[in-house]
XYZ file of C-alpha atoms in Angstrom:
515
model
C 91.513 88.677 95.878
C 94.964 90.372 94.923
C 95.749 92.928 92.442
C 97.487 90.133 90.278
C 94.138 88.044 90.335
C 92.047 90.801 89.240
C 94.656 92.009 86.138
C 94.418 88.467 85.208
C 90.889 88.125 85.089
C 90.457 91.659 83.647
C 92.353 90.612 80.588
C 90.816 87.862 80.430
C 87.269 89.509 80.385
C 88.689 91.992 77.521
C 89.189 89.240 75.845
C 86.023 86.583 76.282
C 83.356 89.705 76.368
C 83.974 91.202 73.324
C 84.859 87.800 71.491
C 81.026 86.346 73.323
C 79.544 89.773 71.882
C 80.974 89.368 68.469
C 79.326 85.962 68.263
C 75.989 87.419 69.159
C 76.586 90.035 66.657
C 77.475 87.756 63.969
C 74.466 85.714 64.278
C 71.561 88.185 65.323
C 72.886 90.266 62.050
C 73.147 87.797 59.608
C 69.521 86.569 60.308
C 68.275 89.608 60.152
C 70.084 91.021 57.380
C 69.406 87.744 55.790
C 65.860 88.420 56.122
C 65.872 92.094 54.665
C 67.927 91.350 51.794
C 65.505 87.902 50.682
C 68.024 85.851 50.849
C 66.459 83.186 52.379
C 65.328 79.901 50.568
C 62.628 78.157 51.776
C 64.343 75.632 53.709
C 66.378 77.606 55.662
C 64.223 79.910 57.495
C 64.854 78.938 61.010
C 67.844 77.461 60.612
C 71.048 78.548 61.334
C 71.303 82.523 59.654
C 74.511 81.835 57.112
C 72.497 78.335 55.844
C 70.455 80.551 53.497
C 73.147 81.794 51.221
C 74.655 78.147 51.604
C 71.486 76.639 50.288
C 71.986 79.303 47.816
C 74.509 78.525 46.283
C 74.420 74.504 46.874
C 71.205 75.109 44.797
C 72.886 76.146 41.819
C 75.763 74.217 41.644
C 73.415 71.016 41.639
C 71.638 72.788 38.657
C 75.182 73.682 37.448
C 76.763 69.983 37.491
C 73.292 68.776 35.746
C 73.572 71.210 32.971
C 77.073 70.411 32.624
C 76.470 66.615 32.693
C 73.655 66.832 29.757
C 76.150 69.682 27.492
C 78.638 66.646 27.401
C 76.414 63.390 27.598
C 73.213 64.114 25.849
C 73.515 68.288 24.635
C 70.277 67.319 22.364
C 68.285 67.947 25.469
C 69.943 71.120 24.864
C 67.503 71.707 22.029
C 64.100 70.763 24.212
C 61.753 73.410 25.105
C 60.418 71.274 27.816
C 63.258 70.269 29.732
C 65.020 73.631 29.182
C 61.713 75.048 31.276
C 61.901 72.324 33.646
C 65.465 73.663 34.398
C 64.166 77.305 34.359
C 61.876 76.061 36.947
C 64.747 74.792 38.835
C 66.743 77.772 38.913
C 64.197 80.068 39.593
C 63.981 78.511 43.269
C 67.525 79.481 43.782
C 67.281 82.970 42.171
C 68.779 81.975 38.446
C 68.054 82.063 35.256
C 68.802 80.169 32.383
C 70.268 81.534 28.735
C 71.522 79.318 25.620
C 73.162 80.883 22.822
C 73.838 79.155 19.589
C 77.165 79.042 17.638
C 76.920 82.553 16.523
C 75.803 84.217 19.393
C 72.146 84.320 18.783
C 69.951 83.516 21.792
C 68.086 79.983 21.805
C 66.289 80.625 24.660
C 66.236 82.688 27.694
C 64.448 82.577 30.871
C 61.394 84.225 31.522
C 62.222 88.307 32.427
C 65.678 88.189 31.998
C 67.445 90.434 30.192
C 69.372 88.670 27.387
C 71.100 91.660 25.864
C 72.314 92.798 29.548
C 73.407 89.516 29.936
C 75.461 89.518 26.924
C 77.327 92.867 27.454
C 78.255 91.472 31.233
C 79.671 88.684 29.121
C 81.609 90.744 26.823
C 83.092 92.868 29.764
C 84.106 89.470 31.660
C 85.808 88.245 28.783
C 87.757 91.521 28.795
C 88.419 91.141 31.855
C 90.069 88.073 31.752
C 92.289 88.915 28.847
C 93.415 91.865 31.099
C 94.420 89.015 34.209
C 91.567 90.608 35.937
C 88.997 88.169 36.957
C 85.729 88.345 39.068
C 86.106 88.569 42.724
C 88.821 90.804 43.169
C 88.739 93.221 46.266
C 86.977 92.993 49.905
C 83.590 90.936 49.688
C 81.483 93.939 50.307
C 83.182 95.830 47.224
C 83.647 92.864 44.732
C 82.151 93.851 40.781
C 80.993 90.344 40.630
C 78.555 90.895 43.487
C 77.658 93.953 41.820
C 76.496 92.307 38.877
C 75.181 89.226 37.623
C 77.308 85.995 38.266
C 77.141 84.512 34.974
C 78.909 80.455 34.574
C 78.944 79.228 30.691
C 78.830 76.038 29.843
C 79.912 75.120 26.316
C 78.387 72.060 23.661
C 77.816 70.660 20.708
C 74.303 70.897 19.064
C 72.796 68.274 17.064
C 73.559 70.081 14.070
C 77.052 70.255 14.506
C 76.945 73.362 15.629
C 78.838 75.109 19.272
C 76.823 76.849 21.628
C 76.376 78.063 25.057
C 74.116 77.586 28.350
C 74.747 80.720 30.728
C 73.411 80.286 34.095
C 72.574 83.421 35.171
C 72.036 84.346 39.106
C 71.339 87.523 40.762
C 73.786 88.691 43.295
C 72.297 91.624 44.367
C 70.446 89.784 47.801
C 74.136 88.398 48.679
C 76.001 91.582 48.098
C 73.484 93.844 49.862
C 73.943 91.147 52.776
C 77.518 91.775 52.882
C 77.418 95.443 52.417
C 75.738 96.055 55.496
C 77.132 92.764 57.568
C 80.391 93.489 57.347
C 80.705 97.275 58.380
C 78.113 96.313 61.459
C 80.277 93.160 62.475
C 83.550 95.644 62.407
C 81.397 98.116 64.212
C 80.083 96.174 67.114
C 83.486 94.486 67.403
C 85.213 97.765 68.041
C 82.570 99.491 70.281
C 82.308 96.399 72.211
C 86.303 96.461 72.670
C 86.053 100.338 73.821
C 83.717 99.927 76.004
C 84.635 96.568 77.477
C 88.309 97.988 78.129
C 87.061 101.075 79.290
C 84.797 100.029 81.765
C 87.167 97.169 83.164
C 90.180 99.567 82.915
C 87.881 102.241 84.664
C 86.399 100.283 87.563
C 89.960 98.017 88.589
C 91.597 100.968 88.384
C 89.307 102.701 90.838
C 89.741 99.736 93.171
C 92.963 100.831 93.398
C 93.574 104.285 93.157
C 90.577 104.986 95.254
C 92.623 103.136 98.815
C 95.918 104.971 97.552
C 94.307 108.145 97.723
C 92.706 107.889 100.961
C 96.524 106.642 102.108
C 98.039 109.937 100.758
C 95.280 111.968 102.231
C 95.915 109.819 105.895
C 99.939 110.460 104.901
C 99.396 113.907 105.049
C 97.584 114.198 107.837
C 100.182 112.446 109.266
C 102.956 114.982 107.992
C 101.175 117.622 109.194
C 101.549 115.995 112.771
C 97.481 114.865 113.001
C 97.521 111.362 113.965
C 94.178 110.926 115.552
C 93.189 110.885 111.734
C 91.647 107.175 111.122
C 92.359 105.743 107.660
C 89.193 104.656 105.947
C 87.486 101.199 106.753
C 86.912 100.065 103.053
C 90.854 99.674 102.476
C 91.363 98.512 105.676
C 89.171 95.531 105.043
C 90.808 94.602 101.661
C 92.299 91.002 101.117
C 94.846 92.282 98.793
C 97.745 93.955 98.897
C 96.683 97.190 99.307
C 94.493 96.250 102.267
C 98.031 94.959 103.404
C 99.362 97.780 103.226
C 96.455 99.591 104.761
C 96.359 97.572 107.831
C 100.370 97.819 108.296
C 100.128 102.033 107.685
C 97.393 101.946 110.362
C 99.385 100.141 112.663
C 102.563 101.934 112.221
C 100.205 105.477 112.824
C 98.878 103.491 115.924
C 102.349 102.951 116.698
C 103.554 106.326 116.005
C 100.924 108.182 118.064
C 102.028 106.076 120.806
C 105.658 106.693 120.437
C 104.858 110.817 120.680
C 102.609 110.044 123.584
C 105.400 108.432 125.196
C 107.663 110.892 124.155
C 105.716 113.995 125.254
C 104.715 112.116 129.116
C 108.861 111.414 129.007
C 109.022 115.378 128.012
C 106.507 116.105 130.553
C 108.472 114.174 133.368
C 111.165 115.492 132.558
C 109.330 118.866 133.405
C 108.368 117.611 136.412
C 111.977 116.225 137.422
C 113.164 120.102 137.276
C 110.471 121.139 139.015
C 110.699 118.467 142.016
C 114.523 118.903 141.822
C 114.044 122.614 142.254
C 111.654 122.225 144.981
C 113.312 119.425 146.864
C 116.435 121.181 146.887
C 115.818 124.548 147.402
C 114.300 123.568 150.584
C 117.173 122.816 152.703
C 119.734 124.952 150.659
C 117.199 127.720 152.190
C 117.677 126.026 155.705
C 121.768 125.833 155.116
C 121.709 129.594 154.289
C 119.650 130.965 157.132
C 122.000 128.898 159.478
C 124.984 130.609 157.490
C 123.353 133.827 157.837
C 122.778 133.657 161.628
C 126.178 132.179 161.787
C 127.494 135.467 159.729
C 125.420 137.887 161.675
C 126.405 136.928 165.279
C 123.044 135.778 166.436
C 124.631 132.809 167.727
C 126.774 134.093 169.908
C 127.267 131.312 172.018
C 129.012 127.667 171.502
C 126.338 126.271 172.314
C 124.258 128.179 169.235
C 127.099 127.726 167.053
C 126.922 123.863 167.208
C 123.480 124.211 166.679
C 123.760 125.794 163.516
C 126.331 123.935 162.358
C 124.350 120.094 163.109
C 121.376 122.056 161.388
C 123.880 122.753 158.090
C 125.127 119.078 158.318
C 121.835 117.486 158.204
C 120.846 119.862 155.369
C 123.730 118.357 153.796
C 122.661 114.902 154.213
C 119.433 115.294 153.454
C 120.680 116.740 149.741
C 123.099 114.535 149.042
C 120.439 111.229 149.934
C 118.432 113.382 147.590
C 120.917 113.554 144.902
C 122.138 109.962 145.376
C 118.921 108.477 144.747
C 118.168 111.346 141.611
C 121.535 109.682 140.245
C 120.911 105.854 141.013
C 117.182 106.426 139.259
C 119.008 108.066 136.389
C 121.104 105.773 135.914
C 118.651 102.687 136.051
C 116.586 104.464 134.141
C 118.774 105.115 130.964
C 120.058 100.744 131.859
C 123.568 102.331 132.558
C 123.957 100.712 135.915
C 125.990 97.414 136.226
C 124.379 94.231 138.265
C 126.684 91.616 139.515
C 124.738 88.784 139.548
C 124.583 85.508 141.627
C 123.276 82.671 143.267
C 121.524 83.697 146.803
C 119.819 81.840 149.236
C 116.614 84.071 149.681
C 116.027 83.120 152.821
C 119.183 83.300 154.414
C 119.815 86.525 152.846
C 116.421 87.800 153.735
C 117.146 86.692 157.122
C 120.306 88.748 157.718
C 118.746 92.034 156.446
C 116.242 91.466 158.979
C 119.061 91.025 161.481
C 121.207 94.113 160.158
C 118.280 96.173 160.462
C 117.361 95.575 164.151
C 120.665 97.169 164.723
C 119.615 100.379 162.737
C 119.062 103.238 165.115
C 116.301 104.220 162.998
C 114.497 100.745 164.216
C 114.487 102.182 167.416
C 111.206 101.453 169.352
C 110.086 99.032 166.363
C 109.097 95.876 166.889
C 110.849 93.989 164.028
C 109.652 89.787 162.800
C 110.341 88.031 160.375
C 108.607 84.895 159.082
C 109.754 82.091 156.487
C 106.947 80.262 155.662
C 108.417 78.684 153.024
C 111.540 76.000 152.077
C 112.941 75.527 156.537
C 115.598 73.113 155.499
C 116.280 73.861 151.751
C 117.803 76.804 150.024
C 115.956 78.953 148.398
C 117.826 79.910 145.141
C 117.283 83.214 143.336
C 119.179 85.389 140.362
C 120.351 88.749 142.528
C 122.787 91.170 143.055
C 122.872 91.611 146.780
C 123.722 95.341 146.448
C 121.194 96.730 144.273
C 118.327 94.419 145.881
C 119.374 95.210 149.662
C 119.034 99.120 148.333
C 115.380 98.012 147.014
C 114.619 96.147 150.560
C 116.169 99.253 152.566
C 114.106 102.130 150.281
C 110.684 100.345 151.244
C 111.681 99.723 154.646
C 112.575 103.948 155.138
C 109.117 104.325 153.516
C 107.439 102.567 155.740
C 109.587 104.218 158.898
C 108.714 107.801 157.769
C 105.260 107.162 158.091
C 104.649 105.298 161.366
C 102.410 107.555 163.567
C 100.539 105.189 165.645
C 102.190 102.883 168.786
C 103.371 100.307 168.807
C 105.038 100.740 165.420
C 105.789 97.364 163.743
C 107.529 96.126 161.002
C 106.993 92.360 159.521
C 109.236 90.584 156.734
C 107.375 87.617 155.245
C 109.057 84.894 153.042
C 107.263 82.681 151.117
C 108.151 79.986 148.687
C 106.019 78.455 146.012
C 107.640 75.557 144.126
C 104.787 74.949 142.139
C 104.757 78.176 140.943
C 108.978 78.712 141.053
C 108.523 81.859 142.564
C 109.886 83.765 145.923
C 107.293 86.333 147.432
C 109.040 88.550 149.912
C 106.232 91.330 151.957
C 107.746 93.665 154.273
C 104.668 94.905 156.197
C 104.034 98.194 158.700
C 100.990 99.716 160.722
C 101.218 103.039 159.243
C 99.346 105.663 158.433
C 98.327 103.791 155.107
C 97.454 104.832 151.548
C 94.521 105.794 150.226
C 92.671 103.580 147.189
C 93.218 106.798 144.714
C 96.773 106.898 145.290
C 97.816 103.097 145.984
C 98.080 102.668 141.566
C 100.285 105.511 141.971
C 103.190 105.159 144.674
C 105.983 103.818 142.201
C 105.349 107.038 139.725
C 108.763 109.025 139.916
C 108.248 111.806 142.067
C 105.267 110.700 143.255
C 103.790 111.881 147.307
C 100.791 110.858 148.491
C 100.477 113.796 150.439
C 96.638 113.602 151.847
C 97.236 110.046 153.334
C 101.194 110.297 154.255
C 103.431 113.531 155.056
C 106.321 114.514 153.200
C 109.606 113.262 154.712
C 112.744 116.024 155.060
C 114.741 114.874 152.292
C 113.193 112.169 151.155
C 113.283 112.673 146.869
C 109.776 110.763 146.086
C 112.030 108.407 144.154
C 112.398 105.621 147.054
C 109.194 103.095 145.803
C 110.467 104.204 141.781
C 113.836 102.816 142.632
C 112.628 99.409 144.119
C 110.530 98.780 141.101
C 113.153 99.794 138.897
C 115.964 97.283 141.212
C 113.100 94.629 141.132
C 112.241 94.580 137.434
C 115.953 94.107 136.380
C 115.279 91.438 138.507
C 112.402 90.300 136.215
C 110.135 90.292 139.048
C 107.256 92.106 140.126
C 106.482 94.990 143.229
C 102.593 95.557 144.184
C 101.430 97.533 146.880
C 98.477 96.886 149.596
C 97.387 99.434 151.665
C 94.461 100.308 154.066
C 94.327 103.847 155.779
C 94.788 103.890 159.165
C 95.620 99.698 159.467
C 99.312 100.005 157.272
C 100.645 99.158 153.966
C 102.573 95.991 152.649
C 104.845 95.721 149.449
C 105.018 92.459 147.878
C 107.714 91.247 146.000
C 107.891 88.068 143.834
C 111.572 87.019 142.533
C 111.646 84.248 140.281
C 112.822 80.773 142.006
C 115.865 78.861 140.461
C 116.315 75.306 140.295
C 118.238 73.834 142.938
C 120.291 71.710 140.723
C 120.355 73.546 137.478
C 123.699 75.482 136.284
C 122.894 79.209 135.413
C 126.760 79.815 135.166
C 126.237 82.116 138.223
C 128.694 82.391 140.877
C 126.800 80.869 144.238
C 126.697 83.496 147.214
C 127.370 82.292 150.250
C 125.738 80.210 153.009
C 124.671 83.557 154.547
């Protein structure tokens, strides 16, 4: 659920739980207040709680609109003992009483236990009142006078003799007013705890939901900044639907991300290391030789012609073998940093596979080597690939001097293979020996920069340990592939797969020639 959703509903709870609560309160309270303060009538108990003071006052307004009725229609009745108790009897079921004063104020008749004198001062103070434009029931409910006293309604008529008087319904509002007294204040009381602690407890607990994950991002953030990043962030914000699991997941990924990047970093630092190091080595090796031959030179130990040109073939091929070494330091370089330019064309693989192998059995180096190559592939049909003939004849040339610097055992042979898979729209070149081999520990190794693998083949005068780094860096830029197979003691083959144009697509590539 998202942060949005649960604000929403959140309000919305603060709103429907307190409002749901008041309701309860309303009607548990009334009942029971109802019940304390008598003001139940007989046929409300049961019933709904506010029905009671309802049937109340329904009660006496009946009585009310009777006695008002006879004081205009019939006010003799008025005058009758008996029906003026039948009405007492009336208004005694509703809490009332009944008082009838004649013309001069003298009491008639008055209900049994009421007090007619009281009722006469309340009747003197109301009509103050009302000459004052003060009338009963001013103020809040639970502080109104007239629920403080008795509620007194006159009705005026006309005796028999002539004469005005007055019938006073009198009703005790004491059971109503103590109702409100304490109904109201525990109403506004429940209402206003239930909105504190509704609030509080929503506002508490969605806030926790989300402070809680932002803390346990700062505390991953600074383990972060203080360069820690094997530091996990928590699983409970991780699994989060919102948008702080969000959040989570993409801060996890990016220290994922980051860890790699300084791993990366620190192995490039670390090869780096290593390139000094192997530079150092590699080189100091035959700048040793060159000065040893300079010294003997200097010195007059050779002291014949003969010695002399010794020396000096012994400086020259020092010299070669650095600058091969520093040539192939520079072409690695620069492939490695993408600085170095491909001219790229159309070739026919197998014709241009074919004329290395031709060039090579030329090579003095190929001496006593038993050179084939094989096309098992497209005879009769050109097989098309994206190359530059340069860079790839370097690749074909660094694998082949691998292979040459470690035949040991006769007769030493060297096989290129060509294969072509339509199906698959790929070119597989293997160039083959029967050399020493590689061992299985060091076969996932041999195109790591730098890399010798010194128990299974020697170390070549010269040679850089960048020859098999090159041809997978030449052969990627390629987008192909390089893989090694090797058994010690039976010879090692290098695969290469090129991808396999169409014969009649344009890749607006210049076409090589019919080599």
């Amino acid at each position: 659920m998202s942060i949005r959703k649960k604000l929403v509903f959140s309000y919305i709870a603060m709103i429907a739980i307190p409002a749901l609560l008041l309701v309860l309160t309303v009607l548990l309270a009334a009942s029971a207040f109802m019940q304390d303060s008598g003001a139940e009538t007989a046929g409300s108990k049961g019933g709904v709680p506010f029905a009671a003071i309802r049937n109340l006052f329904d009660g006496r307004s009946e009585v009310r609109s009777g006695l008002r009725f006879v004081a205009q229609h019939d006010p003799k009745l008025l005058g009758d003992a008996a029906f003026l108790q039948e009405t007492e009897s009336e208004l005694a079921k509703v809490e009332a009483g009944l008082l009838v004063l004649s013309g001069g104020g003298e009491i008639a008749y008055a209900s049994q236990g009421l007090n007619a004198v009281e009722v006469k001062k309340q009747l003197a103070e109301d009509k103050s009142n009302n000459e004052q434009g003060r009338g009963a029931g001013w103020g809040p409910p639970w502080k109104r006078d007239d629920f403080s006293k008795l509620s007194l309604n006159q009705i005026a008529f006309t005796a028999a003799d002539g004469q005005p008087g007055t019938v006073v319904i009198v009703s005790d509002m004491e059971p109503v007013a103590r109702f409100f007294r304490r109904f109201f204040p525990t109403v506004l009381l429940t209402l206003v705890g239930t909105l504190i602690l509704t609030n509080g407890l929503l506002t508490y607990f969605v806030s926790r939901s989300i402070i809680k994950p932002l803390y346990a991002l700062k505390d991953a953030a600074s383990h972060i900044r203080e360069g820690n990043l094997e530091h996990r962030l928590q699983q409970q914000p991780l699994n989060r639907q919102d948008e702080i699991g969000q959040l989570s997941r993409s801060f996890e990924e990016m220290r994922v991300r980051l860890q790699a990047s300084i791993g990366a970093q620190l192995q490039l630092e670390q090869s780096r290391k290593e390139l000094l190091a192997n530079i150092s080595h590699d080189l100091k090796t035959p700048i040793t030789g060159i000065q040893g031959c300079v010294e003997c030179l200097q010195g007059g130990v050779a002291d014949t012609e003969e010695k002399r040109s010794k020396y000096l073939d012994m400086i020259a091929s020092k010299t070669s073998d650095m600058n091969r070494m520093i040539e192939e330091l520079l072409l690695y370089s620069t492939l490695d940093i993408g600085k170095l330019p491909f001219n790229w064309e159309r070739l026919d693989a197998a014709a241009y596979i074919q004329m290395t192998a031709d060039e090579l059995r030329h090579d003095p180096r190929m001496a006593g080597i038993a050179l084939t190559y094989v096309n098992s592939g497209l005879i009769d049909k050109p097989a098309w690939i994206r190359a530059d003939r340069e860079k790839l004849n370097r690749a074909l040339l660094n694998i082949v001097g691998n292979s040459l610097a470690h035949m040991e055992q006769e007769p030493r042979e060297l096989r290129f293979t060509l294969l072509v898979n339509t199906e698959a729209t790929t070119v597989t070149v293997r160039i083959a020996d029967n050399g020493t081999g590689i061992s299985a520990e060091a076969l996932p190794l041999v195109f790591n920069q730098f890399y010798r693998a010194e128990q299974s083949r020697r170390t070549q005068a010269g040679s850089s340990g960048l020859g098999l780094t090159i041809v997978k860096q030449i052969i990627e830029e390629h987008r192909g592939t390089v893989e090694a197979q090797s058994v010690v003691g039976q010879g090692t083959s290098i695969t290469i797969k090129l991808p396999l144009l169409l014969e009649d697509a344009d890749y607006g590539l210049p076409r090589g020639d019919q080599l």
